[in-house]
Amino acid sequence: MTKGSLVQPLFEGDLDIVGDVHGEIGALESLLGELGYDSSGHHPDGRRLVFVGDLTDRGPDSPAVVRLVAELVASGRAQCILGNHELNLLMEYEKPENGWFVGDESRGNGREVAADESTRDFVIDFFGSLPMALERPGLRVVHACWNDEAIEQVRPHSDAAGLYRDHQSRIGQELSGRGELDRIGINLVFQNENPVRMITSGPEERAAEKHFAGGKWRQEQRVRWWEGPASEPVCVFGHYSMPVDEPHEFGSAFCVDYGVGRRAKERTEVGDDGPFVTTRLAALRWPEREMVFDDGAS
Ligand SMILES: [Mn+2]
């Protein structure tokens, strides 16, 4: 697939901006129904979809989610941006949750549909075609963080994985000139000064205590960059797997990730038939500013 800038124009018109799906094909089909889309992704009012990334990992059928979203994008009924989970696959990083991609059942929960070779090619081709940010007057969409400097750094480029690698090696070369840094300080430089990481997984800072996250002990924590006074433009983001019962609207930002990526774990607690109440797949209706949810049944 051909592609342009990593920062692209957001669709005009009325939108439904969908949070991190994480392989939960049942929740996605439910949500599209709740939003009023038919099975081919057509909406009677001409509304269109935007996906904030993190289509895969954790849930039961990542390949089905990618196929559905790629069809919607190809037919002009959706836009989709890169999340950190897509980026990890493009970078060929083996993560605790992406064993399904290479059929490694030792990684993951052992219940995910595995990708065959043609699916792998299709997934990489599609992810390699995706931008990292979408913008129109008054509204922006990113996976984790809109940072003006990082956006301008990626704007001239079209290859997110290549740009990621270039910045990793630049930062590595510059480290020796930065004086004494401990392991946490080094991690923070790689996180906060690589614009591809800044946009797809957000800024981090030193935490007071160690905590276990992403399969390892860490002493870095996420910065709540979205907190601040109301202003324009509004930024819609995902990534942060926020609790269902907490506010998701901030001064000038909306988080659309209501944690359906935790549903695989919730399934082990309440059974396959649900109902699932602590995790939701959500979409933000724009310009209505209303959240719509999956039915929590699958
Ligand atoms: Mn994410």
mmCIF file of C-alpha atoms and ligand atoms in Angstrom:
data_model
loop_
_atom_site.group_PDB
_atom_site.id
_atom_site.type_symbol
_atom_site.label_atom_id
_atom_site.label_comp_id
_atom_site.label_asym_id
_atom_site.label_seq_id
_atom_site.Cartn_x
_atom_site.Cartn_y
_atom_site.Cartn_z
ATOM 1 C CA MET A 1 0.000 0.000 0.000
ATOM 2 C CA THR A 2 1.139 3.510 -0.693
ATOM 3 C CA LYS A 3 1.061 6.056 2.058
ATOM 4 C CA GLY A 4 1.673 9.700 2.744
ATOM 5 C CA SER A 5 2.559 11.772 5.775
ATOM 6 C CA LEU A 6 2.296 10.267 9.267
ATOM 7 C CA VAL A 7 0.000 13.221 10.094
ATOM 8 C CA GLN A 8 -3.047 13.240 7.843
ATOM 9 C CA PRO A 9 -6.325 15.136 7.475
ATOM 10 C CA LEU A 10 -9.165 13.782 9.611
ATOM 11 C CA PHE A 11 -12.432 13.011 7.803
ATOM 12 C CA GLU A 12 -14.899 15.846 7.571
ATOM 13 C CA GLY A 13 -18.451 15.317 8.814
ATOM 14 C CA ASP A 14 -19.941 13.384 11.719
ATOM 15 C CA LEU A 15 -17.646 10.812 13.303
ATOM 16 C CA ASP A 16 -17.663 7.872 15.685
ATOM 17 C CA ILE A 17 -14.189 7.599 17.212
ATOM 18 C CA VAL A 18 -13.570 4.066 18.491
ATOM 19 C CA GLY A 19 -11.196 3.172 21.341
ATOM 20 C CA ASP A 20 -8.583 0.394 21.582
ATOM 21 C CA VAL A 21 -10.212 -2.871 20.386
ATOM 22 C CA HIS A 22 -7.444 -5.312 21.425
ATOM 23 C CA GLY A 23 -8.756 -8.320 19.510
ATOM 24 C CA GLU A 24 -12.284 -8.144 20.947
ATOM 25 C CA ILE A 25 -14.160 -8.833 17.704
ATOM 26 C CA GLY A 26 -17.494 -9.496 19.474
ATOM 27 C CA ALA A 27 -17.360 -6.163 21.281
ATOM 28 C CA LEU A 28 -16.494 -4.387 18.027
ATOM 29 C CA GLU A 29 -19.425 -5.942 16.143
ATOM 30 C CA SER A 30 -21.719 -5.058 19.051
ATOM 31 C CA LEU A 31 -20.492 -1.459 19.173
ATOM 32 C CA LEU A 32 -20.904 -0.936 15.420
ATOM 33 C CA GLY A 33 -24.490 -2.160 15.771
ATOM 34 C CA GLU A 34 -25.162 0.161 18.716
ATOM 35 C CA LEU A 35 -23.798 3.049 16.625
ATOM 36 C CA GLY A 36 -26.151 2.187 13.752
ATOM 37 C CA TYR A 37 -23.692 0.793 11.188
ATOM 38 C CA ASP A 38 -24.711 -2.148 9.010
ATOM 39 C CA SER A 39 -22.452 -5.159 8.507
ATOM 40 C CA SER A 40 -20.612 -3.488 5.629
ATOM 41 C CA GLY A 41 -19.843 -0.413 7.744
ATOM 42 C CA HIS A 42 -22.436 1.812 6.093
ATOM 43 C CA HIS A 43 -24.296 4.300 8.306
ATOM 44 C CA PRO A 44 -27.712 5.645 7.210
ATOM 45 C CA ASP A 45 -26.741 9.186 8.277
ATOM 46 C CA GLY A 46 -23.411 9.081 6.465
ATOM 47 C CA ARG A 47 -21.395 8.927 9.681
ATOM 48 C CA ARG A 48 -17.876 7.518 9.465
ATOM 49 C CA LEU A 49 -15.550 5.679 11.847
ATOM 50 C CA VAL A 50 -12.140 6.515 13.246
ATOM 51 C CA PHE A 51 -10.035 3.917 15.110
ATOM 52 C CA VAL A 52 -7.413 5.179 17.562
ATOM 53 C CA GLY A 53 -5.147 2.110 17.232
ATOM 54 C CA ASP A 54 -4.306 -0.924 19.392
ATOM 55 C CA LEU A 55 -6.537 -3.181 17.300
ATOM 56 C CA THR A 56 -4.726 -6.320 18.436
ATOM 57 C CA ASP A 57 -3.390 -8.390 21.363
ATOM 58 C CA ARG A 58 -5.116 -9.868 24.452
ATOM 59 C CA GLY A 59 -8.608 -10.499 23.003
ATOM 60 C CA PRO A 60 -9.729 -13.680 21.234
ATOM 61 C CA ASP A 61 -9.410 -12.759 17.543
ATOM 62 C CA SER A 62 -6.921 -10.067 16.546
ATOM 63 C CA PRO A 63 -6.805 -11.214 12.872
ATOM 64 C CA ALA A 64 -10.594 -10.769 12.525
ATOM 65 C CA VAL A 65 -10.409 -7.251 13.981
ATOM 66 C CA VAL A 66 -7.609 -6.225 11.613
ATOM 67 C CA ARG A 67 -9.462 -7.676 8.605
ATOM 68 C CA LEU A 68 -12.676 -5.840 9.494
ATOM 69 C CA VAL A 69 -10.987 -2.488 10.122
ATOM 70 C CA ALA A 70 -8.839 -2.813 6.985
ATOM 71 C CA GLU A 71 -11.991 -3.444 4.909
ATOM 72 C CA LEU A 72 -13.653 -0.374 6.420
ATOM 73 C CA VAL A 73 -10.572 1.744 5.678
ATOM 74 C CA ALA A 74 -10.295 0.413 2.110
ATOM 75 C CA SER A 75 -13.950 1.264 1.430
ATOM 76 C CA GLY A 76 -13.519 4.824 2.740
ATOM 77 C CA ARG A 77 -15.792 4.221 5.755
ATOM 78 C CA ALA A 78 -13.073 4.451 8.392
ATOM 79 C CA GLN A 79 -9.707 5.905 9.236
ATOM 80 C CA CYS A 80 -7.259 4.205 11.579
ATOM 81 C CA ILE A 81 -4.034 5.331 13.244
ATOM 82 C CA LEU A 82 -1.100 3.449 14.728
ATOM 83 C CA GLY A 83 -1.032 2.452 18.378
ATOM 84 C CA ASN A 84 1.916 1.130 20.301
ATOM 85 C CA HIS A 85 0.722 -2.467 19.792
ATOM 86 C CA GLU A 86 0.729 -2.040 15.990
ATOM 87 C CA LEU A 87 4.133 -0.429 16.228
ATOM 88 C CA ASN A 88 5.516 -3.362 18.255
ATOM 89 C CA LEU A 89 4.458 -5.741 15.461
ATOM 90 C CA LEU A 90 5.972 -3.494 12.771
ATOM 91 C CA MET A 91 9.201 -3.402 14.811
ATOM 92 C CA GLU A 92 9.091 -7.219 15.215
ATOM 93 C CA TYR A 93 9.229 -6.812 18.988
ATOM 94 C CA GLU A 94 8.171 -9.922 20.892
ATOM 95 C CA LYS A 95 5.873 -8.750 23.665
ATOM 96 C CA PRO A 96 4.026 -10.805 26.313
ATOM 97 C CA GLU A 97 0.750 -10.230 24.452
ATOM 98 C CA ASN A 98 1.623 -10.656 20.771
ATOM 99 C CA GLY A 99 2.429 -14.381 20.652
ATOM 100 C CA TRP A 100 -0.720 -14.914 18.515
ATOM 101 C CA PHE A 101 1.109 -13.215 15.626
ATOM 102 C CA VAL A 102 3.737 -15.961 15.344
ATOM 103 C CA GLY A 103 1.718 -18.795 16.917
ATOM 104 C CA ASP A 104 3.726 -18.753 20.159
ATOM 105 C CA GLU A 105 1.242 -19.967 22.786
ATOM 106 C CA SER A 106 3.745 -19.434 25.587
ATOM 107 C CA ARG A 107 2.993 -15.726 25.221
ATOM 108 C CA GLY A 108 -0.578 -14.565 25.861
ATOM 109 C CA ASN A 109 -3.521 -16.373 27.416
ATOM 110 C CA GLY A 110 -3.471 -19.395 25.087
ATOM 111 C CA ARG A 111 -6.949 -18.638 23.721
ATOM 112 C CA GLU A 112 -6.163 -16.239 20.898
ATOM 113 C CA VAL A 113 -6.666 -17.081 17.220
ATOM 114 C CA ALA A 114 -3.181 -17.389 15.736
ATOM 115 C CA ALA A 115 -2.147 -15.679 12.509
ATOM 116 C CA ASP A 116 -1.132 -17.778 9.507
ATOM 117 C CA GLU A 117 1.476 -16.566 7.045
ATOM 118 C CA SER A 118 -0.911 -14.736 4.725
ATOM 119 C CA THR A 119 -2.534 -13.033 7.724
ATOM 120 C CA ARG A 120 0.874 -11.900 8.967
ATOM 121 C CA ASP A 121 1.670 -10.378 5.574
ATOM 122 C CA PHE A 122 -1.726 -8.695 5.430
ATOM 123 C CA VAL A 123 -1.442 -7.282 8.957
ATOM 124 C CA ILE A 124 2.047 -5.857 8.403
ATOM 125 C CA ASP A 125 1.051 -4.388 5.045
ATOM 126 C CA PHE A 126 -1.996 -2.691 6.585
ATOM 127 C CA PHE A 127 -0.218 -1.420 9.715
ATOM 128 C CA GLY A 128 2.637 -0.140 7.544
ATOM 129 C CA SER A 129 0.129 2.029 5.683
ATOM 130 C CA LEU A 130 -1.292 3.792 8.750
ATOM 131 C CA PRO A 131 -0.653 7.378 9.862
ATOM 132 C CA MET A 132 0.058 8.301 13.506
ATOM 133 C CA ALA A 133 -2.194 11.322 13.888
ATOM 134 C CA LEU A 134 -5.265 12.862 12.260
ATOM 135 C CA GLU A 135 -6.271 16.515 12.374
ATOM 136 C CA ARG A 136 -8.942 18.932 11.230
ATOM 137 C CA PRO A 137 -9.920 22.371 12.535
ATOM 138 C CA GLY A 138 -11.075 21.944 16.148
ATOM 139 C CA LEU A 139 -10.321 18.220 16.439
ATOM 140 C CA ARG A 140 -7.295 15.927 16.644
ATOM 141 C CA VAL A 141 -6.916 12.178 17.073
ATOM 142 C CA VAL A 142 -3.849 10.294 18.338
ATOM 143 C CA HIS A 143 -3.309 6.973 20.082
ATOM 144 C CA ALA A 144 -1.710 8.247 23.320
ATOM 145 C CA CYS A 145 -0.510 11.859 23.282
ATOM 146 C CA TRP A 146 -0.727 14.929 21.117
ATOM 147 C CA ASN A 147 2.554 16.767 21.637
ATOM 148 C CA ASP A 148 3.124 19.673 19.245
ATOM 149 C CA GLU A 149 6.881 19.175 18.990
ATOM 150 C CA ALA A 150 6.586 15.424 18.386
ATOM 151 C CA ILE A 151 3.839 15.948 15.788
ATOM 152 C CA GLU A 152 6.024 18.401 13.841
ATOM 153 C CA GLN A 153 8.947 15.966 14.032
ATOM 154 C CA VAL A 154 6.950 13.114 12.466
ATOM 155 C CA ARG A 155 4.924 15.206 10.005
ATOM 156 C CA PRO A 156 7.479 15.120 7.130
ATOM 157 C CA HIS A 157 7.840 11.327 7.372
ATOM 158 C CA SER A 158 5.829 8.383 6.069
ATOM 159 C CA ASP A 159 7.500 5.338 7.697
ATOM 160 C CA ALA A 160 6.779 5.123 11.425
ATOM 161 C CA ALA A 161 8.922 2.046 12.109
ATOM 162 C CA GLY A 162 11.910 3.460 10.238
ATOM 163 C CA LEU A 163 11.567 6.792 12.008
ATOM 164 C CA TYR A 164 11.283 4.997 15.367
ATOM 165 C CA ARG A 165 14.557 3.137 14.686
ATOM 166 C CA ASP A 166 16.313 6.315 13.537
ATOM 167 C CA HIS A 167 15.403 8.123 16.744
ATOM 168 C CA GLN A 168 16.370 5.156 18.938
ATOM 169 C CA SER A 169 19.834 5.088 17.398
ATOM 170 C CA ARG A 170 20.217 8.898 17.531
ATOM 171 C CA ILE A 171 19.284 8.938 21.223
ATOM 172 C CA GLY A 172 21.659 6.044 21.895
ATOM 173 C CA GLN A 173 24.527 7.903 20.245
ATOM 174 C CA GLU A 174 23.800 11.087 22.184
ATOM 175 C CA LEU A 175 23.559 9.391 25.593
ATOM 176 C CA SER A 176 27.251 9.588 26.454
ATOM 177 C CA GLY A 177 27.151 13.376 26.151
ATOM 178 C CA ARG A 178 24.361 13.718 28.688
ATOM 179 C CA GLY A 179 26.256 13.091 31.896
ATOM 180 C CA GLU A 180 25.387 10.552 34.562
ATOM 181 C CA LEU A 181 22.041 8.843 33.990
ATOM 182 C CA ASP A 182 20.740 5.814 35.859
ATOM 183 C CA ARG A 183 18.714 3.096 34.137
ATOM 184 C CA ILE A 184 15.433 4.902 34.790
ATOM 185 C CA GLY A 185 16.839 8.176 33.474
ATOM 186 C CA ILE A 186 17.987 6.409 30.305
ATOM 187 C CA ASN A 187 14.569 4.775 29.835
ATOM 188 C CA LEU A 188 12.892 8.167 30.203
ATOM 189 C CA VAL A 189 15.128 9.753 27.569
ATOM 190 C CA PHE A 190 14.259 6.969 25.094
ATOM 191 C CA GLN A 191 10.551 7.330 25.914
ATOM 192 C CA ASN A 192 10.201 11.107 25.917
ATOM 193 C CA GLU A 193 12.622 12.137 23.182
ATOM 194 C CA ASN A 194 11.524 9.707 20.496
ATOM 195 C CA PRO A 195 8.532 11.427 18.868
ATOM 196 C CA VAL A 196 7.132 8.114 17.603
ATOM 197 C CA ARG A 197 7.042 6.764 21.154
ATOM 198 C CA MET A 198 5.748 10.065 22.559
ATOM 199 C CA ILE A 199 2.720 9.969 20.252
ATOM 200 C CA THR A 200 1.974 6.227 20.512
ATOM 201 C CA SER A 201 2.623 5.631 24.226
ATOM 202 C CA GLY A 202 2.808 9.073 25.841
ATOM 203 C CA PRO A 203 5.206 10.875 28.147
ATOM 204 C CA GLU A 204 6.590 9.216 31.276
ATOM 205 C CA GLU A 205 8.267 10.394 34.471
ATOM 206 C CA ARG A 206 10.149 8.881 37.386
ATOM 207 C CA ALA A 207 7.837 7.170 39.900
ATOM 208 C CA ALA A 208 8.357 7.143 43.658
ATOM 209 C CA GLU A 209 7.926 3.354 43.879
ATOM 210 C CA LYS A 210 8.525 0.353 41.629
ATOM 211 C CA HIS A 211 5.448 -1.245 40.067
ATOM 212 C CA PHE A 212 4.834 -4.274 37.832
ATOM 213 C CA ALA A 213 3.576 -3.375 34.350
ATOM 214 C CA GLY A 214 3.835 -4.867 30.880
ATOM 215 C CA GLY A 215 5.525 -8.006 32.216
ATOM 216 C CA LYS A 216 8.341 -6.294 34.084
ATOM 217 C CA TRP A 217 9.169 -4.166 37.104
ATOM 218 C CA ARG A 218 9.291 -0.494 36.244
ATOM 219 C CA GLN A 219 9.951 2.733 38.031
ATOM 220 C CA GLU A 220 8.626 4.964 35.298
ATOM 221 C CA GLN A 221 5.029 6.130 35.305
ATOM 222 C CA ARG A 222 2.724 7.717 32.756
ATOM 223 C CA VAL A 223 2.225 11.473 32.845
ATOM 224 C CA ARG A 224 -1.408 12.612 32.846
ATOM 225 C CA TRP A 225 -0.678 14.994 29.984
ATOM 226 C CA TRP A 226 -4.367 15.561 29.196
ATOM 227 C CA GLU A 227 -5.139 17.401 32.413
ATOM 228 C CA GLY A 228 -5.428 21.135 32.004
ATOM 229 C CA PRO A 229 -7.854 23.916 31.243
ATOM 230 C CA ALA A 230 -10.438 23.654 28.495
ATOM 231 C CA SER A 231 -9.123 24.836 25.150
ATOM 232 C CA GLU A 232 -9.406 24.234 21.435
ATOM 233 C CA PRO A 233 -8.721 22.075 19.564
ATOM 234 C CA VAL A 234 -10.058 19.000 21.327
ATOM 235 C CA CYS A 235 -7.842 15.900 21.296
ATOM 236 C CA VAL A 236 -9.322 12.380 21.287
ATOM 237 C CA PHE A 237 -7.009 9.594 22.437
ATOM 238 C CA GLY A 238 -7.049 5.991 23.653
ATOM 239 C CA HIS A 239 -4.275 3.884 25.187
ATOM 240 C CA TYR A 240 -4.799 4.547 28.886
ATOM 241 C CA SER A 241 -7.345 1.792 29.672
ATOM 242 C CA MET A 242 -9.250 4.003 32.058
ATOM 243 C CA PRO A 243 -11.813 2.598 34.521
ATOM 244 C CA VAL A 244 -15.353 2.549 33.140
ATOM 245 C CA ASP A 245 -16.799 4.519 36.053
ATOM 246 C CA GLU A 246 -14.353 7.434 36.018
ATOM 247 C CA PRO A 247 -14.712 10.590 33.904
ATOM 248 C CA HIS A 248 -13.250 10.320 30.413
ATOM 249 C CA GLU A 249 -13.856 13.948 29.455
ATOM 250 C CA PHE A 250 -11.133 16.390 30.422
ATOM 251 C CA GLY A 251 -10.719 20.081 29.700
ATOM 252 C CA SER A 252 -9.807 19.729 26.058
ATOM 253 C CA ALA A 253 -9.490 15.980 25.635
ATOM 254 C CA PHE A 254 -11.522 12.772 25.586
ATOM 255 C CA CYS A 255 -10.165 9.296 26.351
ATOM 256 C CA VAL A 256 -12.067 6.635 24.400
ATOM 257 C CA ASP A 257 -10.236 3.635 25.938
ATOM 258 C CA TYR A 258 -12.651 2.119 28.489
ATOM 259 C CA GLY A 259 -10.474 -0.930 28.960
ATOM 260 C CA VAL A 260 -11.927 -3.646 26.717
ATOM 261 C CA GLY A 261 -8.283 -4.756 26.550
ATOM 262 C CA ARG A 262 -8.879 -6.026 30.110
ATOM 263 C CA ARG A 263 -11.838 -8.166 29.040
ATOM 264 C CA ALA A 264 -9.729 -11.284 28.452
ATOM 265 C CA LYS A 265 -8.856 -11.083 32.131
ATOM 266 C CA GLU A 266 -12.440 -10.277 33.126
ATOM 267 C CA ARG A 267 -13.513 -13.426 31.209
ATOM 268 C CA THR A 268 -11.372 -15.544 33.540
ATOM 269 C CA GLU A 269 -13.225 -14.020 36.492
ATOM 270 C CA VAL A 270 -16.888 -14.017 35.357
ATOM 271 C CA GLY A 271 -16.868 -16.675 32.605
ATOM 272 C CA ASP A 272 -17.131 -16.513 28.816
ATOM 273 C CA ASP A 273 -20.789 -15.483 28.833
ATOM 274 C CA GLY A 274 -20.319 -12.332 30.886
ATOM 275 C CA PRO A 275 -21.974 -9.951 31.361
ATOM 276 C CA PHE A 276 -18.860 -7.798 31.305
ATOM 277 C CA VAL A 277 -19.266 -4.688 33.401
ATOM 278 C CA THR A 278 -15.762 -3.485 34.273
ATOM 279 C CA THR A 279 -14.605 -3.300 30.633
ATOM 280 C CA ARG A 280 -16.206 -1.579 27.647
ATOM 281 C CA LEU A 281 -15.433 -0.808 24.050
ATOM 282 C CA ALA A 282 -16.488 2.783 23.494
ATOM 283 C CA ALA A 283 -16.925 5.285 20.703
ATOM 284 C CA LEU A 284 -17.132 9.043 21.019
ATOM 285 C CA ARG A 285 -19.822 10.532 18.806
ATOM 286 C CA TRP A 286 -18.621 13.789 17.290
ATOM 287 C CA PRO A 287 -19.838 16.550 17.294
ATOM 288 C CA GLU A 288 -22.419 15.239 19.813
ATOM 289 C CA ARG A 289 -19.736 14.505 22.448
ATOM 290 C CA GLU A 290 -21.635 11.377 23.529
ATOM 291 C CA MET A 291 -20.074 8.028 24.413
ATOM 292 C CA VAL A 292 -21.657 4.871 22.999
ATOM 293 C CA PHE A 293 -20.709 1.417 24.317
ATOM 294 C CA ASP A 294 -20.722 -2.218 23.294
ATOM 295 C CA ASP A 295 -23.422 -4.294 25.012
ATOM 296 C CA GLY A 296 -20.975 -6.083 27.302
ATOM 297 C CA ALA A 297 -22.302 -9.494 26.251
ATOM 298 C CA SER A 298 -19.464 -11.011 24.198
HETATM 299 MN MN MN B 1 -1.825 1.619 23.625
#
